[in-house]
Coordinates of C-alpha atoms in Angstrom, one line a residue:
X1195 CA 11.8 80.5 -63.5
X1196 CA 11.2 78.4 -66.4
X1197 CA 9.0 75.8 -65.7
X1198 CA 10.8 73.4 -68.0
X1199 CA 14.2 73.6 -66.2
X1200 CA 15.5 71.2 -63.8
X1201 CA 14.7 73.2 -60.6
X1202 CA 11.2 73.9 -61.8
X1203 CA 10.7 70.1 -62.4
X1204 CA 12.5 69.3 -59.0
X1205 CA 9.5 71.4 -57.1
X1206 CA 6.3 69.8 -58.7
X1207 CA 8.1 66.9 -58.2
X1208 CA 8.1 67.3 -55.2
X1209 CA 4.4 68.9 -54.3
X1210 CA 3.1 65.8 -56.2
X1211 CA 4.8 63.6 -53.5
X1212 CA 3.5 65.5 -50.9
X1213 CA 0.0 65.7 -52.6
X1214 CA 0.1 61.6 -53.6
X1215 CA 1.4 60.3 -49.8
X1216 CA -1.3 63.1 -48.1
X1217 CA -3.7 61.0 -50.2
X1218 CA -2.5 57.5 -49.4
X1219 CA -2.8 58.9 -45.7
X1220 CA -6.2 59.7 -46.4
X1221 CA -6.9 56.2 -48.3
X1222 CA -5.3 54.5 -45.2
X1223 CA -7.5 56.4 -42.7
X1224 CA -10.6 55.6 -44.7
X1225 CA -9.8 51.5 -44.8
X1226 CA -9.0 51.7 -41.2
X1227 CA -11.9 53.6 -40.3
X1228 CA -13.9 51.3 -42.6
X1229 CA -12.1 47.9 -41.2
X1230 CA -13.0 49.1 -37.0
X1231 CA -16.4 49.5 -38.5
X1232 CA -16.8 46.2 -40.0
X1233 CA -14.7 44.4 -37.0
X1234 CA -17.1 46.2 -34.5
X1235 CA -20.0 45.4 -37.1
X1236 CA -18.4 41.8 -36.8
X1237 CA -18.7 41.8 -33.1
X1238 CA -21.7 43.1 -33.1
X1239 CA -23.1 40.5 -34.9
X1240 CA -21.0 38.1 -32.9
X1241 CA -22.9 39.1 -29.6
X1242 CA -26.1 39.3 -30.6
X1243 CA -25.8 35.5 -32.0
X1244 CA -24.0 34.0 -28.7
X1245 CA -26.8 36.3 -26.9
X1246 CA -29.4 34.0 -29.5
X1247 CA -27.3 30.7 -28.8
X1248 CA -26.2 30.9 -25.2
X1249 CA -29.8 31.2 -24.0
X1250 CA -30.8 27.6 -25.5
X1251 CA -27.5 26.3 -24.3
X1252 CA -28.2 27.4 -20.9
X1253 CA -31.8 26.5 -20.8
X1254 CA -31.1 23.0 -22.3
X1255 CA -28.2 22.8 -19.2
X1256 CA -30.8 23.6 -16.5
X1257 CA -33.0 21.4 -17.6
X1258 CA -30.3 18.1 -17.1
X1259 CA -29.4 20.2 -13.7
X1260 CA -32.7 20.0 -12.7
X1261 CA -32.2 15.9 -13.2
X1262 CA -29.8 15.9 -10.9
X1263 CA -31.7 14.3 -8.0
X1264 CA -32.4 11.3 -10.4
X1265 CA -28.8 11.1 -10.9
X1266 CA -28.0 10.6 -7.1
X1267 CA -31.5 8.4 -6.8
X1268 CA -29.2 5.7 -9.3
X1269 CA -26.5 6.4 -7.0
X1270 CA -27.9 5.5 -3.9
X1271 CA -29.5 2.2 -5.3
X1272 CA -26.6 0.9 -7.3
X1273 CA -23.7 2.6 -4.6
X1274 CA -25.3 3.2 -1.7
X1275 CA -24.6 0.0 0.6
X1276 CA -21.1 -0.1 -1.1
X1277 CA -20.3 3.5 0.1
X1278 CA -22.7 2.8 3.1
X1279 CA -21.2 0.0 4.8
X1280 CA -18.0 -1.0 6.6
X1281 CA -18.3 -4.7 6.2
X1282 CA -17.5 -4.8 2.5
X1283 CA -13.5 -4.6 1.6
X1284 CA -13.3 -1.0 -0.1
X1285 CA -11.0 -2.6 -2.5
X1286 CA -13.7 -5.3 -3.6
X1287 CA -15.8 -3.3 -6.1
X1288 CA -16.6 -5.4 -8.8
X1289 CA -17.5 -8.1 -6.2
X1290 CA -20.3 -5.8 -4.5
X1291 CA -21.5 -3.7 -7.8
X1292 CA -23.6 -5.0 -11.1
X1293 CA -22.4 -4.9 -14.6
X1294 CA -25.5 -2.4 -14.5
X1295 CA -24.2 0.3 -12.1
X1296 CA -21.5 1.5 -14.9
X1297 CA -24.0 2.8 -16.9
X1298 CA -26.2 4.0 -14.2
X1299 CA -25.7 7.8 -14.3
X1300 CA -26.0 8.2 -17.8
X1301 CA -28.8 5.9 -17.6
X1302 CA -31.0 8.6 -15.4
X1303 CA -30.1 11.3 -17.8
X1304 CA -33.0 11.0 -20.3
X1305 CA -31.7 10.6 -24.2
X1306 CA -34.0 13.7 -25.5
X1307 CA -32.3 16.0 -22.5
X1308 CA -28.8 14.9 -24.2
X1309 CA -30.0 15.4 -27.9
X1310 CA -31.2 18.9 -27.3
X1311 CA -27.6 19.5 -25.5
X1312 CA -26.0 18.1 -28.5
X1313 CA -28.7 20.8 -31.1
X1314 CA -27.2 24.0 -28.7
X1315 CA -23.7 22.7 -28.7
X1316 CA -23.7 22.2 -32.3
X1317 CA -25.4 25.7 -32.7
X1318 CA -22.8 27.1 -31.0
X1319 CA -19.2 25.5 -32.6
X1320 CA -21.0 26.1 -35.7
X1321 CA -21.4 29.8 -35.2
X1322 CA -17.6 29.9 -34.0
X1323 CA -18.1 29.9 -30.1
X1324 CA -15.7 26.7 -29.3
X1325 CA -14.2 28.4 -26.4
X1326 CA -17.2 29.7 -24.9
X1327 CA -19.1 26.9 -25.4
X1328 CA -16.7 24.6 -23.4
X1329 CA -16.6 26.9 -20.8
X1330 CA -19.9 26.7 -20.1
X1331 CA -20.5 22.9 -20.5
X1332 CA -17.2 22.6 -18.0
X1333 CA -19.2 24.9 -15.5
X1334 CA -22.0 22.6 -16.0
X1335 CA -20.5 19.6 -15.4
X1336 CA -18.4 20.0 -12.5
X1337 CA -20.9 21.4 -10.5
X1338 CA -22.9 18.0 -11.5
X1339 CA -19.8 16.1 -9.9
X1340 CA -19.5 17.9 -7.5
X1341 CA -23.0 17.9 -6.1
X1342 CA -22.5 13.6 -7.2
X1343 CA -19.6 13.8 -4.6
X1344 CA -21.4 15.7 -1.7
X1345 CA -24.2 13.2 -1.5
X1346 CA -22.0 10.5 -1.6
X1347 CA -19.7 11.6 0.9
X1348 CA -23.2 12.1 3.1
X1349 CA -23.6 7.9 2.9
X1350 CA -20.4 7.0 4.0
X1351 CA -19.9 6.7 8.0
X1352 CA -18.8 9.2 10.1
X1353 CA -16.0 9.2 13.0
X1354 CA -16.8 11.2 16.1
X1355 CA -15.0 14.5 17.0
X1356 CA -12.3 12.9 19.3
X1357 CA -11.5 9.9 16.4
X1358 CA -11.0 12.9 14.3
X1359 CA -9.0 14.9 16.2
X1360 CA -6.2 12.1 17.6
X1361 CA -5.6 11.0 14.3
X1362 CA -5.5 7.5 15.5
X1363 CA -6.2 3.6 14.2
X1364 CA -9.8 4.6 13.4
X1365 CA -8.7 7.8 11.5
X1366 CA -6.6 6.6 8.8
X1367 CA -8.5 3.4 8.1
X1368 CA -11.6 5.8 7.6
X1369 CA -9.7 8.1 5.4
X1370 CA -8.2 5.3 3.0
X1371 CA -11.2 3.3 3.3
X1372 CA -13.5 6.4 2.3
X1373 CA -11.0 7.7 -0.3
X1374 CA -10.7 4.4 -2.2
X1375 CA -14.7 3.6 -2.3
X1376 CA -15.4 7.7 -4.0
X1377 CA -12.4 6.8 -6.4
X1378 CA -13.5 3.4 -7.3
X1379 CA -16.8 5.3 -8.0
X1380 CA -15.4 8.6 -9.9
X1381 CA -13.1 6.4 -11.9
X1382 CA -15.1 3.0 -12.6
X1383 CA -18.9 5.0 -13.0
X1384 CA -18.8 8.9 -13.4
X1385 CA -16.2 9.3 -15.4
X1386 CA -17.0 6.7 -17.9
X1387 CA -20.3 8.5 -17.9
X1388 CA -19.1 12.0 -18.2
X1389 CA -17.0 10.9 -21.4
X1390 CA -20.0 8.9 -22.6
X1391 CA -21.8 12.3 -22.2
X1392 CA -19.3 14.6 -23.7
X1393 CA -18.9 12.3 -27.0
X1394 CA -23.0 12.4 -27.3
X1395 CA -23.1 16.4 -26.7
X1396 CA -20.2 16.8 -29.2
X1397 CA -19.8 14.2 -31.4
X1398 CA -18.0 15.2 -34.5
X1399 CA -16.3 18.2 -32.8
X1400 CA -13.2 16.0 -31.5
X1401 CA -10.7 19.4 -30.6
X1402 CA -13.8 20.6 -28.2
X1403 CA -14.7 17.9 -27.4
X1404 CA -11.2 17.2 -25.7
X1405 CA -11.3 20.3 -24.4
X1406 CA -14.3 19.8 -22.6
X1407 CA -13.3 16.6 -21.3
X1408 CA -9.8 17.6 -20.1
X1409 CA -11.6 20.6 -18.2
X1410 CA -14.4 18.2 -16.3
X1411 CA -12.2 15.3 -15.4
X1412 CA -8.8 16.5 -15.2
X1413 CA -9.3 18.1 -12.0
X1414 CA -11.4 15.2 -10.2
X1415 CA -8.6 12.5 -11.7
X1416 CA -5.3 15.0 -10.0
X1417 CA -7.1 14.8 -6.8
X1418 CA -7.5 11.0 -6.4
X1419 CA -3.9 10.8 -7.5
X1420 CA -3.1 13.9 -4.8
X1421 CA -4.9 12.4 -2.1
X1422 CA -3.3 8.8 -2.6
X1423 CA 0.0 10.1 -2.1
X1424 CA -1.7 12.5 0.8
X1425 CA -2.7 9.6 2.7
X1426 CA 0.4 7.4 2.0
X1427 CA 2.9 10.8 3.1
X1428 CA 0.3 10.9 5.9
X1429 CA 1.1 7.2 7.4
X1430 CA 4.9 7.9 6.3
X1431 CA 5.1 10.9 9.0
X1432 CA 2.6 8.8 11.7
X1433 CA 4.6 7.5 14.6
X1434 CA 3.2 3.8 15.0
X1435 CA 4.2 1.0 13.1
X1436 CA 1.0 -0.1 12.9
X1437 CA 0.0 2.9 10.5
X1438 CA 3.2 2.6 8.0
X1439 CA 1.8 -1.3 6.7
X1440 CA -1.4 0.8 6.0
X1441 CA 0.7 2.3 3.2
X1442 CA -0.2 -0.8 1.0
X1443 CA -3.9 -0.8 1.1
X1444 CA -3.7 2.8 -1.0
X1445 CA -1.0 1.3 -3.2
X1446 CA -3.6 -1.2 -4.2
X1447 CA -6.2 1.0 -4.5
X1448 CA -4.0 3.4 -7.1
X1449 CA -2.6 -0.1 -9.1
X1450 CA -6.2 -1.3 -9.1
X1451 CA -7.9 2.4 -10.8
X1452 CA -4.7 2.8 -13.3
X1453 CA -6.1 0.4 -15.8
X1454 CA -9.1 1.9 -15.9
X1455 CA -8.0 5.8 -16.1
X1456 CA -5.7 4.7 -18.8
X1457 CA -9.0 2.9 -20.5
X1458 CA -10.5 5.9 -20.4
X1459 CA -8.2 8.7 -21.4
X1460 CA -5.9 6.2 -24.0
X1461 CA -2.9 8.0 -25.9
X1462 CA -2.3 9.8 -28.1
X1463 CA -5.4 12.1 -26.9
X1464 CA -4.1 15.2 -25.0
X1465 CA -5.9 14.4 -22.2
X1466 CA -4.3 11.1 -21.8
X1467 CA -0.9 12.7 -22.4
X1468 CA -1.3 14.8 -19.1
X1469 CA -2.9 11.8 -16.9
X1470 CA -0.2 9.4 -18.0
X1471 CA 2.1 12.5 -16.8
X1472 CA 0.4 12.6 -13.6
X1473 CA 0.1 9.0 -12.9
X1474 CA 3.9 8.9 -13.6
X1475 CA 4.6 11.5 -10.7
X1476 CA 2.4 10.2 -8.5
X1477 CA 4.0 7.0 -8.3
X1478 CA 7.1 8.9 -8.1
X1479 CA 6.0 10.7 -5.1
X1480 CA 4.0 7.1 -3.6
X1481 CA 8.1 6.0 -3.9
X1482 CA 9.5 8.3 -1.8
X1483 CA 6.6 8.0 0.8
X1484 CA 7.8 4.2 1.3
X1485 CA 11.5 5.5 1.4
X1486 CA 10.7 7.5 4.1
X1487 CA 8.5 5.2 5.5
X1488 CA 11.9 2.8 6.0
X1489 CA 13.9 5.7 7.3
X1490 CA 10.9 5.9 10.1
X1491 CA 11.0 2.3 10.6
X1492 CA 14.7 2.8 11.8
X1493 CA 14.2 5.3 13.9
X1494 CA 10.8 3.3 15.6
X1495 CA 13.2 0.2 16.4
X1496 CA 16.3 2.2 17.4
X1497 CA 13.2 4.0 20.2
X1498 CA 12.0 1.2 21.1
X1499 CA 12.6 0.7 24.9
X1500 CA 9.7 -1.8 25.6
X1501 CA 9.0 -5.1 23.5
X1502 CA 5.8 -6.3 23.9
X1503 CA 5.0 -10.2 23.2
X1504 CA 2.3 -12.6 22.6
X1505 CA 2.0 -16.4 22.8
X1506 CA 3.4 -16.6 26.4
X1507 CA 5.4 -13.9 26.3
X1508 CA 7.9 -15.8 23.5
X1509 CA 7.4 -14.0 20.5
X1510 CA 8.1 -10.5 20.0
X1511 CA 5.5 -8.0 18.7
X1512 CA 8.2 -6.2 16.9
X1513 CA 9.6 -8.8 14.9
X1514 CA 5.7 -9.3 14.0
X1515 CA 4.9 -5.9 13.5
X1516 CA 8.6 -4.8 12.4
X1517 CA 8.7 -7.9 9.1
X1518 CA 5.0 -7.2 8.3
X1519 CA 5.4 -3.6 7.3
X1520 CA 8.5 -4.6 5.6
X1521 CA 6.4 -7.2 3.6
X1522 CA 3.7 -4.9 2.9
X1523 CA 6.3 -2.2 1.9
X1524 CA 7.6 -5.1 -0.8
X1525 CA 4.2 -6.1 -2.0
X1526 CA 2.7 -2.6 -2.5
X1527 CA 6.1 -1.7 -4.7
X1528 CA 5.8 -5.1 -6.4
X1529 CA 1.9 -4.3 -6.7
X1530 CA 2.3 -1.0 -8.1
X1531 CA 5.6 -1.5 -10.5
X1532 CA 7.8 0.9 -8.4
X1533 CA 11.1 -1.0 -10.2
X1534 CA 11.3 2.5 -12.0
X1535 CA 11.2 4.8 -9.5
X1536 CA 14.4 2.2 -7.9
X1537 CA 16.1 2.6 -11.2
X1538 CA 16.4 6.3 -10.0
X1539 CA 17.7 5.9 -6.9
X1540 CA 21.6 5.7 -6.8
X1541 CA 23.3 2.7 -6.6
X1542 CA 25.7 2.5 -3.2
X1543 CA 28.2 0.3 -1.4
X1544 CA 27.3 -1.4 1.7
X1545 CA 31.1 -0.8 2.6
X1546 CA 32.3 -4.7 2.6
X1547 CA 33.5 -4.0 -0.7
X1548 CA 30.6 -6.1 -2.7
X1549 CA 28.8 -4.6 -5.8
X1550 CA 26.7 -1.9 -5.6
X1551 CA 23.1 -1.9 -4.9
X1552 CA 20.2 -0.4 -4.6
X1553 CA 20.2 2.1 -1.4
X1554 CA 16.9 0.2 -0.2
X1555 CA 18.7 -2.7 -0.3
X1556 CA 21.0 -1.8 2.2
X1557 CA 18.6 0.1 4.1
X1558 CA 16.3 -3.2 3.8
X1559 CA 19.5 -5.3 5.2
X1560 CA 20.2 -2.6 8.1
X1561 CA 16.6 -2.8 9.7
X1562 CA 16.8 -6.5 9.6
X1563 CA 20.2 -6.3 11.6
X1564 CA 19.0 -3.4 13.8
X1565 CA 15.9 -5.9 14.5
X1566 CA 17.9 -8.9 15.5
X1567 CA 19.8 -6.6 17.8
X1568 CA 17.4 -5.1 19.4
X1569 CA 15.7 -8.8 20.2
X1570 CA 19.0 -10.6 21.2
X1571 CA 19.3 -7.9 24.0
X1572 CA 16.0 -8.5 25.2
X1573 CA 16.3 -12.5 24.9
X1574 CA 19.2 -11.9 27.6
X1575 CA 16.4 -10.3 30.1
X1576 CA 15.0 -13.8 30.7
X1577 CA 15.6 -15.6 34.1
X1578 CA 15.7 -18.7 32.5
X1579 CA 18.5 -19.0 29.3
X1580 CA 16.7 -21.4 27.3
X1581 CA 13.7 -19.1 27.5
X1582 CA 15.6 -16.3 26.2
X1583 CA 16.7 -18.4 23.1
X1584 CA 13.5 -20.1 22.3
X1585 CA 12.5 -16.1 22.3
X1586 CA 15.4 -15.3 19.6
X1587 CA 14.6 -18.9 17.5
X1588 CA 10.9 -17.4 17.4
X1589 CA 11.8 -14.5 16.2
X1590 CA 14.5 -15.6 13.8
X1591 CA 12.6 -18.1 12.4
X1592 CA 9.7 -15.5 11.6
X1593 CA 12.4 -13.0 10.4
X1594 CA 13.7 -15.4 7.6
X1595 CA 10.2 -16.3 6.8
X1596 CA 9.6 -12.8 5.6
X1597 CA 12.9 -12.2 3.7
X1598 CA 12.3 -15.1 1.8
X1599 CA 8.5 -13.9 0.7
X1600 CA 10.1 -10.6 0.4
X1601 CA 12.7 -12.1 -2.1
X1602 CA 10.2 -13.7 -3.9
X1603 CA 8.7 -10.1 -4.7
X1604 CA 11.8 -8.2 -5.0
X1605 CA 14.5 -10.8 -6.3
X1606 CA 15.9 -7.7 -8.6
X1607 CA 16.1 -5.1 -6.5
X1608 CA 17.2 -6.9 -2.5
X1609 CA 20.4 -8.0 -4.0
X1610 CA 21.8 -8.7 -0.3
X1611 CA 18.8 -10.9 0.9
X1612 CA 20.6 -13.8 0.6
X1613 CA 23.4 -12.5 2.9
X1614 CA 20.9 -11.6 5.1
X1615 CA 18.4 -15.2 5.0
X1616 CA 22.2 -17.1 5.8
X1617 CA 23.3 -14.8 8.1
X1618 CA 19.9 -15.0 9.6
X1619 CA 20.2 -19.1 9.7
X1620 CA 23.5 -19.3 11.3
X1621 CA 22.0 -17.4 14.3
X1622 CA 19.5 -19.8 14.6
X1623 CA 21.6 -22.6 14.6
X1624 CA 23.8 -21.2 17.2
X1625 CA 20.3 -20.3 19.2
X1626 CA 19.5 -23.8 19.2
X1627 CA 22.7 -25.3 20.0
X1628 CA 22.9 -22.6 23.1
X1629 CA 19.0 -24.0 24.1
X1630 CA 20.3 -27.3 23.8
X1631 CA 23.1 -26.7 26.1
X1632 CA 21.0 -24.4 28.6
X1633 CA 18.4 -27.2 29.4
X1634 CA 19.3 -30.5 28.7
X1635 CA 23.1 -31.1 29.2
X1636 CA 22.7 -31.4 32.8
X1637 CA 19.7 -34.1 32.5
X1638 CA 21.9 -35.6 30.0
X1639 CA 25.2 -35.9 32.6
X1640 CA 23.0 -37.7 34.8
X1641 CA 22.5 -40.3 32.3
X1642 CA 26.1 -41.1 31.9
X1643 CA 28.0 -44.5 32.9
X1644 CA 29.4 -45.0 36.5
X1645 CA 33.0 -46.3 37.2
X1646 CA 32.6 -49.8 36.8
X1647 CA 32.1 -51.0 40.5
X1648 CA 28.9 -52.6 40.4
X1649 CA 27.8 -51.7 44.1
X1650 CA 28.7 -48.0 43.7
X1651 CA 27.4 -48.0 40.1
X1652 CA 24.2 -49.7 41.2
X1653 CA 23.6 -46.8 43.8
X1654 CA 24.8 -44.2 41.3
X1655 CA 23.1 -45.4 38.9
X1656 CA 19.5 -45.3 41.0
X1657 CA 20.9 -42.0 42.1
X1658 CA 20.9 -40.7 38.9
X1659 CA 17.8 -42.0 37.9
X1660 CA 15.4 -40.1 40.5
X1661 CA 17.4 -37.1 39.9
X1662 CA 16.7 -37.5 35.8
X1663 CA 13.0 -38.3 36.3
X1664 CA 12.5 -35.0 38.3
X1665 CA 14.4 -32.9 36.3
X1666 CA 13.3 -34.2 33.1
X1667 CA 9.2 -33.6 34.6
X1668 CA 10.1 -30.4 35.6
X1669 CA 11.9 -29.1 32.3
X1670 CA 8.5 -30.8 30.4
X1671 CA 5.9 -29.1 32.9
X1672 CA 7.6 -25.6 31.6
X1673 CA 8.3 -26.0 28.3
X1674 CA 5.6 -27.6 27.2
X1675 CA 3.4 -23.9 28.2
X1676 CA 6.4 -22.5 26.1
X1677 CA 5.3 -21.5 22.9
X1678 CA 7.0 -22.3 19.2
X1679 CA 4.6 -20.8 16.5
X1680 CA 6.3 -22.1 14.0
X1681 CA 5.2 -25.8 13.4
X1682 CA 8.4 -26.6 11.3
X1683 CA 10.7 -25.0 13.9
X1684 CA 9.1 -26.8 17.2
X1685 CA 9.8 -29.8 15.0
X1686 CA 13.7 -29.2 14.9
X1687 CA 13.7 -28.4 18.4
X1688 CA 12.2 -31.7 19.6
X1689 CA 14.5 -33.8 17.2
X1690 CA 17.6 -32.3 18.3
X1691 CA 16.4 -33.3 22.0
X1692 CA 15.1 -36.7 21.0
X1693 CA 18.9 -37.4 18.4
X1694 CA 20.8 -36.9 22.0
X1695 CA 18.2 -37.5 25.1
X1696 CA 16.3 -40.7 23.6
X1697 CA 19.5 -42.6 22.7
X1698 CA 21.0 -42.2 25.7
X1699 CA 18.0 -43.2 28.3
X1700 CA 17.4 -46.2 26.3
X1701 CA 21.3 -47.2 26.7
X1702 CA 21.0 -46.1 30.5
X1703 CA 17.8 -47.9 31.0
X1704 CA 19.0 -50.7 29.0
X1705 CA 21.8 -51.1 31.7
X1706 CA 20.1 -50.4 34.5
X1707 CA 17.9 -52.8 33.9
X1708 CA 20.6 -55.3 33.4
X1709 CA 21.8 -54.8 36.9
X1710 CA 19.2 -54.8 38.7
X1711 CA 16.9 -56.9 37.1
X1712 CA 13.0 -57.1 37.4
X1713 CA 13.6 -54.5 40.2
X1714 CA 14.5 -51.8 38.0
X1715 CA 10.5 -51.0 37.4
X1716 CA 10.6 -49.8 40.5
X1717 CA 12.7 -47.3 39.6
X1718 CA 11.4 -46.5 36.2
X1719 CA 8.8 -43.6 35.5
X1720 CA 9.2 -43.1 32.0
X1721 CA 9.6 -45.3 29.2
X1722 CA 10.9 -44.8 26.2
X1723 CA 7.4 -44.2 24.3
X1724 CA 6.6 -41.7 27.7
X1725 CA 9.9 -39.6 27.0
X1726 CA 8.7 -39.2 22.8
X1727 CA 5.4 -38.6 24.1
X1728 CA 6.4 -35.8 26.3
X1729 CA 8.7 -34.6 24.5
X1730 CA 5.9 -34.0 21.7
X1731 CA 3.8 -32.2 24.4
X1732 CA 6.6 -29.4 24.2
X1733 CA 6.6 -25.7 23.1
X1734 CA 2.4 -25.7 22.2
X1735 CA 1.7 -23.1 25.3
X1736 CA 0.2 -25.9 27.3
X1737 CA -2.9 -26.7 24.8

């Protein structure tokens, strides 16, 4: 075949294809071959300089490890009594620690142990190593903290096996008490120092420097924030009233530390993103904890079988109790700007066909109703009437009290609180018109006018008198061991007695005086200034 004709070229063609991709193949092969070589070459390299660095990192570490007991020496003197004793308020730390104690920790790390840190950190992001070279100062440091938390968990008191085990009183004031003196100590004094630290060891390096930061703190800083709503779910689920109000004290705790976490970590650093995140939730989740808190609240009054009292048995432990958590409640959501997390609750009806409002509004409105209830019917378990509604005027006046400094907390958000402070009055009014009735309109009908025949009247009239001076000593001799705690109140009671009783005794007197001349002060016990004077004695629980 003719190696000029078309087949002929069609063939070498062909074989030099073959020939030219075999050698790309080859050329491919080689530069592979040659780029594993230099990549291994590469890591190679790579080792054996981390295995050069890592060592003086490490040793330089060990070396502010082995510092550590000077660390918790500055936090026994600066902390220790704080941490130690139960007399101080957990939520007074800036009363009980020095300006000093901030700086303490990174104080008792010597400033040539942190310049050699910075040398090997700086040897190591130069060479490349970011990730590895957080890791290992993120080891380093949380084992600091946590070894700083361990001995000061070891100062704080300890409860006994039983407290621990019923859960009681005791428990959750020990719990909140402990877990807001460590945070006011993490947030306020290690963390400040940790970040103080990290910025010395890094300095220019701000992305690993961040990292590093977010890997020490974030953890410590999501379990204060856990363990605040821990404590507050814990008190929500308790089944005293006594624990729910409790729910405040870590409200305060969490408002008090968020100023200084945000100080700390301040936007737009990533760091801060995520904390602002979790600060956001775990006031979300604090919320629902008083929600729930209210829903238990109900269920505690509707149980309630037995009411208790104080002050002579005329004022009702669970209008005390009952108004006092709600008041807490309202502070610690005033306290710790909860308005958002009400935005998100739905807006409802009460049914009466009003505007809508907030569903804690209504559920606000139904425990005050249920409470009233549940104190009317056991008013109506007193021998004595006027006993029962000096119990109820006690009770209301303590009741209305509380709505109004709730009001003043909450003015946005318990839309029906009016309804509730009129409603509340109108009862009270009625209570004391029923007293009024119950005990002094039979004294009163003895004072009344005879029928005009001035020998009967004259014998009525002395009649009358014995029987009022009697019964008016004996109503005094009770009441005045009854108790009104309420100074204002005990002031309307007596001047509703004194606008009817005084008036007409000094009318009756006045007459029977008339009749009989000097030898009415025979008859007379009381004067007029003897009736005010008793009168004043009344409702102070015989004191």
């Amino acid at each position: 075949m003719d190696s000029n004709s078309p087949e002929a070229v069609q063939v070498n063609s062909g074989s030099q294809m073959d020939v030219d991709s075999q050698e790309q193949e080859e050329d491919m092969q080689v530069d592979s071959e040659e780029a594993a070589q230099q990549a291994n070459s590469e890591s190679q390299e790579a080792k054996t300089d981390i295995a050069l660095i890592m060592p003086k990192l490490t040793a330089y570490i060990n070396v502010i490890r082995t510092n550590n007991s000077t660390v918790i020496d500055a936090i026994h003197n600066y902390f220790g009594q704080y941490l130690r004793s139960e007399e101080i308020d957990d939520l007074d730390f800036k009363e009980h620690i020095s300006i000093d104690a901030s700086n303490s920790v990174i104080n008792a790390i010597h400033p040539d142990m942190i310049d050699n840190l910075h040398e090997a950190v700086m040897m190591m992001l130069e060479a490349g190593f970011d990730r590895e070279c957080c890791n290992e100062y993120s080891k380093f440091r949380t084992k600091c903290l946590g070894s700083y938390l361990s001995y000061m968990k070891t100062l704080q008191p300890q409860l006994g096996f039983e407290e621990n085990a019923k859960k009681g009183t005791n428990f959750f004031n020990h719990e909140i008490r402990e877990w807001t003196k460590v945070s006011n100590v993490i947030v306020r004094v290690l963390l400040p120092s940790e970040r103080t630290l990290c910025q010395r060891a890094f300095l220019r390096y701000t992305e690993a420097k961040n990292l590093a930061l977010m890997e020490v703190c974030r953890p410590l800083l999501i379990s204060i924030l856990d363990s605040a709503v821990k404590h507050a779910v814990e008190l929500a689920r308790s089944k005293k009233i006594e624990y729910f109000s409790r729910i405040s004290r870590v409200f305060k705790a969490f408002h008090d530390l968020m100023p200084e976490i945000e100080s700390l970590f301040p936007g737009p650093e990533p760091l801060g993103d995520l904390i602002r995140n979790e600060v956001i939730n775990t006031r979300k989740r604090l919320g629902k904890a008083t929600m729930d808190i209210l829903k238990r609240l109900e269920d505690w009054i509707y149980k309630e079988n037995e009411m208790a009292s104080f002050y002579g048995g005329l004022y009702p432990i669970i209008s005390w109790d009952v108004m006092n958590c709600l008041g807490e409640i309202c502070e610690a959501w005033t306290v710790i700007g909860l308005e958002k997390v009400l935005e998100e609750i739905p807006m409802v009806s009460d049914g009466e066909g009003t505007a809508p409002c907030s569903s804690f509004s209504i559920q606000f409105n139904r425990i005050i109703e249920m409470l009233n209830s549940h104190v009317e019917i056991e008013s109506k378990k007193y021998t004595d009437p006027a006993e029962g509604y000096i119990f109820m005027m006690n009770s209301q006046r303590y009741i209305q009290q509380k709505i109004i400094d709730c009001q003043s907390k909450m003015s946005t958000i318990l839309l029906m609180a009016n309804g509730a402070i009129d409603e509340n009055n109108a009862k009270a009014r009625q209570n004391l018109e029923d007293y009024r009735q119950s005990s002094w309109d039979e004294v009163l009908g003895l004072l009344k006018q005879g029928d005009g025949d001035e020998r009967n009247e004259v014998e009525y009239m002395k009649e009358n008198l014995k029987l009022f001076n009697v019964q008016f000593k004996e109503i005094c001799r009770v009441q005045s061991t009854w108790f009104v705690l309420d100074e204002e109140l005990r002031k309307e009671i007596r001047e509703t007695i004194e606008e009817i009783l005084l008036p007409s005794y000094g009318t009756f007197i006045g007459k029977f005086q008339k009749v009989l001349g000097s030898d009415a002060d025979r008859y007379i016990e009381y004067s007029m200034y003897d009736i005010d004077a008793l009168l004043n004695d009344l409702f102070r629980g015989g004191s």
